[in-house]
Structures are given as C-alpha cells and as structure tokens.
PDB file of C-alpha atoms and ligand atoms in Angstrom:
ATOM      1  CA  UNK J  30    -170.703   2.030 114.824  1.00  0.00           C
ATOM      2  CA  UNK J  31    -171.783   3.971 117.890  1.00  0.00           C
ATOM      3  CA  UNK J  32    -168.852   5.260 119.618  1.00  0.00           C
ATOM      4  CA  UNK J  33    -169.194   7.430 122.977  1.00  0.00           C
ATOM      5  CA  UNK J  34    -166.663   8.905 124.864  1.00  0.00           C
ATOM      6  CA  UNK J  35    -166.870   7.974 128.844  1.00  0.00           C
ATOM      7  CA  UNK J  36    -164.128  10.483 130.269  1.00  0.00           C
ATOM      8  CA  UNK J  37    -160.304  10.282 130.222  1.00  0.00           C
ATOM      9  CA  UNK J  38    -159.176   7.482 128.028  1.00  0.00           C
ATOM     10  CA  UNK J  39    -162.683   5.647 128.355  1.00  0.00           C
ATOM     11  CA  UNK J  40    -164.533   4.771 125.349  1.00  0.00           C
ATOM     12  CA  UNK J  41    -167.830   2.385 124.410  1.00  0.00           C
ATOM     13  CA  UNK J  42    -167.788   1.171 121.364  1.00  0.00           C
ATOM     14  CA  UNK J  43    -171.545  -0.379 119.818  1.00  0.00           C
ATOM     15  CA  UNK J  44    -171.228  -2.220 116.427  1.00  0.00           C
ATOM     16  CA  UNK J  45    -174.295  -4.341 115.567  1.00  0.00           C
ATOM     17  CA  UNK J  46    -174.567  -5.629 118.749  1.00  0.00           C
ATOM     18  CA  UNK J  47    -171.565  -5.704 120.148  1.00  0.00           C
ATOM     19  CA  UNK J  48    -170.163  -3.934 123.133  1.00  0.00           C
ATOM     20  CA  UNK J  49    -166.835  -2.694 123.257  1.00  0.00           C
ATOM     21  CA  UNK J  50    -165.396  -1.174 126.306  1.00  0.00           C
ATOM     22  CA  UNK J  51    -161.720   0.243 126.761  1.00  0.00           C
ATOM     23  CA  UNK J  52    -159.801   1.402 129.803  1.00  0.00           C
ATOM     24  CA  UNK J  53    -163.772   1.987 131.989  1.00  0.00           C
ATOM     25  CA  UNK J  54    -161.709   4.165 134.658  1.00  0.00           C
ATOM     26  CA  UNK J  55    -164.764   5.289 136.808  1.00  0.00           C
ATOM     27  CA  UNK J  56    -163.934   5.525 140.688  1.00  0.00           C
ATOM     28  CA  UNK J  57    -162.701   8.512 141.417  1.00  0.00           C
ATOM     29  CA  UNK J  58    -162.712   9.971 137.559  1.00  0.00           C
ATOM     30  CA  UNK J  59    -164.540  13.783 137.790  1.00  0.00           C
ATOM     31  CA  UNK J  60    -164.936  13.565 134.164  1.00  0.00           C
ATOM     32  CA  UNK J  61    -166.921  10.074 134.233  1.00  0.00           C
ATOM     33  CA  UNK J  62    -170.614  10.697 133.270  1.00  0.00           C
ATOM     34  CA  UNK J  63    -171.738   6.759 134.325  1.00  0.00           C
ATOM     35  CA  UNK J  64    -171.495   5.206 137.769  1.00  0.00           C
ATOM     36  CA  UNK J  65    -169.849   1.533 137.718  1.00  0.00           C
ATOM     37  CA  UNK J  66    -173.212   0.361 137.895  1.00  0.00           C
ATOM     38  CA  UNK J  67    -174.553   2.068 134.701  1.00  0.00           C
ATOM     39  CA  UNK J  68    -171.364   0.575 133.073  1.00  0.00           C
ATOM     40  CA  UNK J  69    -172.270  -3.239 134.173  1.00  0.00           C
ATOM     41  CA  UNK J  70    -175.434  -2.620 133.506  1.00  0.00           C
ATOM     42  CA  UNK J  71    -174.370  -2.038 129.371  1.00  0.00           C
ATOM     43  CA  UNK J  72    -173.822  -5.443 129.502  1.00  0.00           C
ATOM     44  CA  UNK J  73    -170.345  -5.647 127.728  1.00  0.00           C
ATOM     45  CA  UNK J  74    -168.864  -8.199 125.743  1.00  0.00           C
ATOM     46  CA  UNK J  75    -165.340  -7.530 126.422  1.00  0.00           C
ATOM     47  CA  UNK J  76    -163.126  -4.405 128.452  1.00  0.00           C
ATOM     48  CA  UNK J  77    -160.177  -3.703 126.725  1.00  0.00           C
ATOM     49  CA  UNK J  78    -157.369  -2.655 129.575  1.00  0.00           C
ATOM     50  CA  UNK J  79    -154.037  -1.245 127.710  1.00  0.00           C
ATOM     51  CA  UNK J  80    -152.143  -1.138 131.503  1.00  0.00           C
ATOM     52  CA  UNK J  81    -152.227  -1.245 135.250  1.00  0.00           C
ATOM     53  CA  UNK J  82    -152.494   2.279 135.989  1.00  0.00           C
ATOM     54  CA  UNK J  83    -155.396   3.349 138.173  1.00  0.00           C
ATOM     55  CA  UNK J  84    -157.071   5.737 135.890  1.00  0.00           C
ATOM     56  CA  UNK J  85    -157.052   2.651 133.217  1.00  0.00           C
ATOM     57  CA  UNK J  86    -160.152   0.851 134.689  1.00  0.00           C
ATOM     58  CA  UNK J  87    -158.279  -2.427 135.778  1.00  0.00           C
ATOM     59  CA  UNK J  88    -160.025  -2.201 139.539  1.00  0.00           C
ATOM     60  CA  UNK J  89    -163.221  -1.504 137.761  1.00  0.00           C
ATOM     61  CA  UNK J  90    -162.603  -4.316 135.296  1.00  0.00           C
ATOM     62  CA  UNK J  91    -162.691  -7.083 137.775  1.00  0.00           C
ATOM     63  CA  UNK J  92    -165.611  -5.872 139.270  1.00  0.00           C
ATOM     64  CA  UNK J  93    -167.321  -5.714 135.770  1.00  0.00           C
ATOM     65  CA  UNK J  94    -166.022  -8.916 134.556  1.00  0.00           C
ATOM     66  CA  UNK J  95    -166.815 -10.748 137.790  1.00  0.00           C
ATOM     67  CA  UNK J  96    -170.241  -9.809 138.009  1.00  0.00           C
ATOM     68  CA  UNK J  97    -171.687  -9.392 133.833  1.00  0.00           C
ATOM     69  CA  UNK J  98    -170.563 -11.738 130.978  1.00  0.00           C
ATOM     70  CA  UNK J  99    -167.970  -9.608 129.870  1.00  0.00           C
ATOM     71  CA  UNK J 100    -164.284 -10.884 129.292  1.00  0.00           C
ATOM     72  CA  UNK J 101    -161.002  -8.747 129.804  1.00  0.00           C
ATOM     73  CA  UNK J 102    -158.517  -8.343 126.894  1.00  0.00           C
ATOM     74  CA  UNK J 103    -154.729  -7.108 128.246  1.00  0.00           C
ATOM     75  CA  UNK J 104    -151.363  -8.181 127.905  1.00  0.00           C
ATOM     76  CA  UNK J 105    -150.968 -11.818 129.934  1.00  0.00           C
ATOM     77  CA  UNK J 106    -149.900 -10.852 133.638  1.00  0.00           C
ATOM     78  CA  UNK J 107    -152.222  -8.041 133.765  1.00  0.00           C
ATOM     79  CA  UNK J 108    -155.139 -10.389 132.929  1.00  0.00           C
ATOM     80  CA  UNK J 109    -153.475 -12.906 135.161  1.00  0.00           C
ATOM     81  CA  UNK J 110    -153.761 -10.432 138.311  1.00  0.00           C
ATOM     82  CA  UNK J 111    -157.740  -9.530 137.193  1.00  0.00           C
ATOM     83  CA  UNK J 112    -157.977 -13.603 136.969  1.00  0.00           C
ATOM     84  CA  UNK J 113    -156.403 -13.582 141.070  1.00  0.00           C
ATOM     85  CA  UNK J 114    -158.632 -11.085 142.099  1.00  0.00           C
ATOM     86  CA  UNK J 115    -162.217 -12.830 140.382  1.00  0.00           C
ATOM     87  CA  UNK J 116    -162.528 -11.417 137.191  1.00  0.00           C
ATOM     88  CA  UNK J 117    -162.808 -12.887 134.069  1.00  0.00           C
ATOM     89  CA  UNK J 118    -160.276 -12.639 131.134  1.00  0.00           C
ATOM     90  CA  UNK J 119    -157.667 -13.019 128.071  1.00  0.00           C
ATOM     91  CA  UNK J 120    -154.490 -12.653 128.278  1.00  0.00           C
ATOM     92  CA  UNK J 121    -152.607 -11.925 125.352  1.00  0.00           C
ATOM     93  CA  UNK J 122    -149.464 -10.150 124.659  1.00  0.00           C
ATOM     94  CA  UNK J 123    -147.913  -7.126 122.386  1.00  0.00           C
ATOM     95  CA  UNK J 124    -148.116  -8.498 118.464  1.00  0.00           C
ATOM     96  CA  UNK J 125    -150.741 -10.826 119.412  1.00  0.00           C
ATOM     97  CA  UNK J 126    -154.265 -11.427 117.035  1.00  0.00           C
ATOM     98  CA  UNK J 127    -156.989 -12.978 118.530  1.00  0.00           C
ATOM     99  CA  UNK J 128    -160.193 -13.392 117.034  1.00  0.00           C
ATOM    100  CA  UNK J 129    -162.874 -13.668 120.505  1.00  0.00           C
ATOM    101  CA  UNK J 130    -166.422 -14.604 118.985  1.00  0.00           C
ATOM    102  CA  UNK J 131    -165.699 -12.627 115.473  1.00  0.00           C
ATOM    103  CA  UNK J 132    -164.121  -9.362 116.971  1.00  0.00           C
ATOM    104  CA  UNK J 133    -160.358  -9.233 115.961  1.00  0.00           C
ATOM    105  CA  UNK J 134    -157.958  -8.037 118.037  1.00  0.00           C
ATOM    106  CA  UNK J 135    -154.370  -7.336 117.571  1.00  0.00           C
ATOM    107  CA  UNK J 136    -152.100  -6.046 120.562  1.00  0.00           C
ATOM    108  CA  UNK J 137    -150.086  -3.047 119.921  1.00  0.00           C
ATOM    109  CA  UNK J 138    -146.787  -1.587 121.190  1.00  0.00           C
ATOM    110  CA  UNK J 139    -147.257   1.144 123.894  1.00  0.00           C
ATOM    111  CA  UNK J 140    -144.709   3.018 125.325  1.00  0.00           C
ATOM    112  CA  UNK J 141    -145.109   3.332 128.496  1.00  0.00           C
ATOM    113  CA  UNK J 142    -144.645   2.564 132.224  1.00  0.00           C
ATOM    114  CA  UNK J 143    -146.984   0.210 134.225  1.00  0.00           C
ATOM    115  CA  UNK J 144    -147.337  -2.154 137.513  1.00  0.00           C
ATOM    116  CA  UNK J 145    -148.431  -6.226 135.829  1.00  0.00           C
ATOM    117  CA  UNK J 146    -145.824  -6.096 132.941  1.00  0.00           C
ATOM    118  CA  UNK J 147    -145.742  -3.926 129.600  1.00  0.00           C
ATOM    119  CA  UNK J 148    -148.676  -1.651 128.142  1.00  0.00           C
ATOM    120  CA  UNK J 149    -150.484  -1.658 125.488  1.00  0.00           C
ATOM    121  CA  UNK J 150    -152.608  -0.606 122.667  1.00  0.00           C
ATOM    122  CA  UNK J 151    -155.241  -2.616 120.829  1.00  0.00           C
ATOM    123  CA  UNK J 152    -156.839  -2.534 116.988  1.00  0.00           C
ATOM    124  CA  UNK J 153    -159.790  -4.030 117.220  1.00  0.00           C
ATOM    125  CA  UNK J 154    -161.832  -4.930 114.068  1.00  0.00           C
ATOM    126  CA  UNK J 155    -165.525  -5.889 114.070  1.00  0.00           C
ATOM    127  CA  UNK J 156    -167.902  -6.090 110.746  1.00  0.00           C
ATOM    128  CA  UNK J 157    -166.108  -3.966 108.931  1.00  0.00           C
ATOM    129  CA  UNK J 158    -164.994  -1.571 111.245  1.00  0.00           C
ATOM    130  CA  UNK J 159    -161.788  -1.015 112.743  1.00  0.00           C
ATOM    131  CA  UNK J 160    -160.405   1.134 115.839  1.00  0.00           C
ATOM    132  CA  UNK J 161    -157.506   2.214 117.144  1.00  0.00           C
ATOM    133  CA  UNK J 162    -156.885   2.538 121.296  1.00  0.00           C
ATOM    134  CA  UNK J 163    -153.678   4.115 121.364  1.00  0.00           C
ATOM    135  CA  UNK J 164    -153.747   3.393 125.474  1.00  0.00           C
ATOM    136  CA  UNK J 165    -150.786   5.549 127.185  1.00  0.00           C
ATOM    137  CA  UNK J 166    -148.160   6.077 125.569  1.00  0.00           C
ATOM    138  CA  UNK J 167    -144.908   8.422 123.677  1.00  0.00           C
ATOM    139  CA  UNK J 168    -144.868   9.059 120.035  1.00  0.00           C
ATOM    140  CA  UNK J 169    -142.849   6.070 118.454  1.00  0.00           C
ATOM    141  CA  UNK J 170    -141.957   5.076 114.980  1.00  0.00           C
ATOM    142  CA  UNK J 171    -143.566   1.539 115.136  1.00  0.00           C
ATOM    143  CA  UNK J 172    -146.923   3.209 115.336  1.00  0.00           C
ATOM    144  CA  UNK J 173    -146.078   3.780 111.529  1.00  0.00           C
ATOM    145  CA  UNK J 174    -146.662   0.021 110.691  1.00  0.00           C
ATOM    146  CA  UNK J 175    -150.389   0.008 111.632  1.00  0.00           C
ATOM    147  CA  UNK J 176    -150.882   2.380 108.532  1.00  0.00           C
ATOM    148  CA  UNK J 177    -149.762  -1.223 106.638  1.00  0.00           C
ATOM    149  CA  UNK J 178    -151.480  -3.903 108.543  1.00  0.00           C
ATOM    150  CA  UNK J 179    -154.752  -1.731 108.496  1.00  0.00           C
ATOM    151  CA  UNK J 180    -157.310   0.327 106.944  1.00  0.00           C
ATOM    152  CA  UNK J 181    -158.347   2.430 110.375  1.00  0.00           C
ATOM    153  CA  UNK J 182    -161.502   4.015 110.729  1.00  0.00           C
ATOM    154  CA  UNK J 183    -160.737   5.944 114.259  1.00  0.00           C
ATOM    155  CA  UNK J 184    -157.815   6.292 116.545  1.00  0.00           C
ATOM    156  CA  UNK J 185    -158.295   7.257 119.793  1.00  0.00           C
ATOM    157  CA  UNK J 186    -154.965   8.560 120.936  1.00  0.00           C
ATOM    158  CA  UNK J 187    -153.328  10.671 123.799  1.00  0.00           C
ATOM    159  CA  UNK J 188    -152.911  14.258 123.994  1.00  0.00           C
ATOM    160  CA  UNK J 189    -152.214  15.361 127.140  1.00  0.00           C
ATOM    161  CA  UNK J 190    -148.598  15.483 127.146  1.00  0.00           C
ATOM    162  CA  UNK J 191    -146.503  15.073 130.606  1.00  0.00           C
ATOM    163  CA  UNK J 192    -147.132  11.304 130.944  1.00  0.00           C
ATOM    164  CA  UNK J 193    -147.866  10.268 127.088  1.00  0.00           C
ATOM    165  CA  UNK J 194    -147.214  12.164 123.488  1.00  0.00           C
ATOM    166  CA  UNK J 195    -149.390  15.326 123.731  1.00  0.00           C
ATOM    167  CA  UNK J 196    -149.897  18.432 121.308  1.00  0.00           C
ATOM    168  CA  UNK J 197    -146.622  18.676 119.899  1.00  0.00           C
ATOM    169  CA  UNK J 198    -146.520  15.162 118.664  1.00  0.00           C
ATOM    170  CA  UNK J 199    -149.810  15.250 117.359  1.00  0.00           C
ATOM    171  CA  UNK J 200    -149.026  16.150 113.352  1.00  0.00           C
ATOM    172  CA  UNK J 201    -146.664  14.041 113.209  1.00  0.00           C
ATOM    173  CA  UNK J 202    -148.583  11.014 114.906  1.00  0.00           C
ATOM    174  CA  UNK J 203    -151.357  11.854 112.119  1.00  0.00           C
ATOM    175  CA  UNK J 204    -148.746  11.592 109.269  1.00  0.00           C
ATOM    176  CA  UNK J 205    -147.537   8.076 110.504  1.00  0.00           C
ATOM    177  CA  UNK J 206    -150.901   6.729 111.665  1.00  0.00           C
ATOM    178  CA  UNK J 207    -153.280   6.788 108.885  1.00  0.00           C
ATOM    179  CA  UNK J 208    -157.025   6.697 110.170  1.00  0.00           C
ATOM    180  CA  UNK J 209    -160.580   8.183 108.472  1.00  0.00           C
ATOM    181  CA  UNK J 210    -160.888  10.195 111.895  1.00  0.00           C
ATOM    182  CA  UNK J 211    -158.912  10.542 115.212  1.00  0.00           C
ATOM    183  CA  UNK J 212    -160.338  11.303 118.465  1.00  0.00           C
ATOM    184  CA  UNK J 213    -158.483  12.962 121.802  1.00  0.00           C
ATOM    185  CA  UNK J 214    -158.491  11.010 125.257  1.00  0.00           C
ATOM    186  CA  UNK J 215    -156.362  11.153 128.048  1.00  0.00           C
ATOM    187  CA  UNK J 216    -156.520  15.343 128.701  1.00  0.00           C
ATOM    188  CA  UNK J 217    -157.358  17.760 131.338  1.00  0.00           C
ATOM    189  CA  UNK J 218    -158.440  14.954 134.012  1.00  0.00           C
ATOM    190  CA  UNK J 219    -155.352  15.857 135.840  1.00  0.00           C
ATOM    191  CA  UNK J 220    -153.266  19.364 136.263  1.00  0.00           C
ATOM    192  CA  UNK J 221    -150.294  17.601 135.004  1.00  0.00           C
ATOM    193  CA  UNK J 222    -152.420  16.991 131.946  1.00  0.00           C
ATOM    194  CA  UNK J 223    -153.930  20.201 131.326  1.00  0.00           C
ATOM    195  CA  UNK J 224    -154.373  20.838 127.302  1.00  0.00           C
ATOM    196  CA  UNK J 225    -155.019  23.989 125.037  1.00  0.00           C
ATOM    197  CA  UNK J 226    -157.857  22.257 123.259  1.00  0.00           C
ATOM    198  CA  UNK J 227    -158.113  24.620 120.260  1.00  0.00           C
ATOM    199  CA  UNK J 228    -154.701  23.495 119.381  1.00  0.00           C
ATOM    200  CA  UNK J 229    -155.791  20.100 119.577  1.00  0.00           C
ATOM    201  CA  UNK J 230    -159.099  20.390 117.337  1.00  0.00           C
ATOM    202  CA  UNK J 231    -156.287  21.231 114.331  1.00  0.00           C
ATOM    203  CA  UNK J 232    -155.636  17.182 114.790  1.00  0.00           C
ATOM    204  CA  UNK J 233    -158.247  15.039 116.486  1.00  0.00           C
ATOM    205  CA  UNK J 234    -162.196  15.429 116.933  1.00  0.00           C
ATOM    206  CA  UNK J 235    -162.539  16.681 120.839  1.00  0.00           C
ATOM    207  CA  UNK J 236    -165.990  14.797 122.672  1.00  0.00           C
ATOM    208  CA  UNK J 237    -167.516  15.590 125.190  1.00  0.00           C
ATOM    209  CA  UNK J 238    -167.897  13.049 128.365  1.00  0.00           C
ATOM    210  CA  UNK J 239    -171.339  11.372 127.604  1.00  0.00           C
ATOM    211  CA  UNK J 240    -170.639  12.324 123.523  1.00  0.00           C
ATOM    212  CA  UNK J 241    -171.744   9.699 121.354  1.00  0.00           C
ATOM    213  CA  UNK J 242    -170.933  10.067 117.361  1.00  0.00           C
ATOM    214  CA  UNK J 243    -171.744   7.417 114.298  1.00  0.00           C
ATOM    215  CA  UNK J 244    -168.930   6.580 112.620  1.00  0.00           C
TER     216      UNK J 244
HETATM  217 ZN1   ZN C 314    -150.588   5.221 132.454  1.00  0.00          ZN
END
C-alpha cells in the first residue's frame, strides 16, 4: 500500500490498484500540495467524507464525484446532500459494513459536531490491508472495540487538540487502539490547532504534505 499524506486530514490511499481518497479538503487548504484538478485527475475509486465541515472535502467531493468515476462513502444525509448537489455516492451510517467492489468498509463512531447529521470515522480493508480514518473527533472509549473487530495496519488520527483529541490524549488513544503504525492529521492548518510536533513524534509518524510511505 502506497499511502500519501495530502494536507490536514487528507490522505490517498493506493493498494493494487485501487484509489482511496479521505476527507480531499483542497480550496482554500495552505497545506494542500495538489490543485482539485490534480486530485480528479488520480482518478479515484471512492472519497471517503467522515463530516460536513469545510476543511473535510465535502464541496470538493461533489465536484470530484460529479465529474470522475469516483463514488462518495459518508454517513446517509451527508451523501444525500452531495447526491442534491450532483455528485455521486453511498450513504451509509455509524456501525455500518459495506463491501463496494471488494473494499470493506465499516463506519465508525466519531465524536464530533457537524452540519448533514453525525460524523464519522471509517476502517477500510482492501487485500489484506486495513486503515483506520479516525475523521474529527474526542478521545472515547468505543474506539477500544476496533482493537477486537480488527487487525489495523495504520490509523490516521487527530492531534491537534481544540476541536478533536490532541497531544494529551494521544498515549492513551495508542493503548486502546491497537494499529502496526499511526499517523498525525488534522494539525497546525489553523492557529487554533497549532501542535508541538516533537511531542507528537513520541506517538504517531508526522508526514509531510506531498509524503508518500509503503506500508
Ligand atoms: Zn470538523
């Protein structure tokens, strides 16, 4: 698996083939290193959104969606607003599996605040491989159960504090949520989520915007 960080909570995900995007927040993102264009030009297969927050790619989603082959993924009224507006989609809701053309997907809990209903996280599990997109969200206790229902290879969770868990919940988000590696999103893009990132190293893998790694 090829996975490269985009900026914020925006990741691509390549395995064999197959192109995962999550939360492709590019208008108006300083830490973006593609242009919407680049990003329809990757030809996706499906854009994971985990809420209705601007700086979650749901405006760039319909645009994507509407104009490549790709499909949304997001909890049912979310998708159901993309669907109004000419994209393409899923809906689906928190606890949900879906298998979409041999990728499985199953919804997670987020805790959060959003406009189109409740956020989200997703596990998503293709040939083998199987990531974590934490989305927004605080610290909770039900993260714990994905250390049952799955053998995770990444998580790709918050750390910027102030609007989701941040630095302080970080040990104990690693002690509940067993994965082979963890990577940091959702930092530094704003002042409000402004992170001490050698603190954060002790806990998660920082990339760069425009990083890719093999895991
Ligand atoms: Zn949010």
């Amino acid at each position: 698996m090829k996975l490269t960080y985009l900026g914020h909570s925006a990741f691509l995900a390549e395995i064999n083939g197959k192109k995962l995007l999550f939360d492709p927040w590019i208008i108006g993102n300083t830490s973006a290193t593609l242009d919407i264009n680049e990003i329809k030009s990757l030809e996706p297969d499906l854009v994971f959104i985990s809420h209705g927050h601007k700086d979650h790619g749901f405006k760039e989603a319909i645009d994507i969606t509407k104009n490549t082959n790709a499909k949304a993924v997001g909890v049912f009224e979310l998708v159901n607003a993309l669907k109004e507006k000419g994209g393409k989609g899923i809906g689906t809701n928190i606890g949900g599996r879906l298998n979409l053309d041999g990728v499985e997907i199953y919804v997670t809990h987020a805790q959060h605040s959003c406009p189109y209903s409740s956020p989200c996280g997703f596990v998503v599990k293709y040939e083998r491989k199987t990531i974590y997109h934490a989305g927004d969200t605080a610290l909770t206790k039900d993260m714990a159960i994905l250390t049952d229902l799955f053998d995770l290879d990444i998580a790709m969770v918050p750390i910027g504090g102030h609007f989701t868990m941040g630095l302080t919940e970080l040990p104990l988000f690693n002690k509940m949520v067993k994965s082979k590696k963890y990577v940091g999103m959702h930092y530094n893009t704003f002042n409000e989520i402004g992170t001490d990132l050698n603190k954060a190293k002790q806990f998660v893998e920082i990339m760069e915007p425009g990083e890719s790694c093999d895991c």
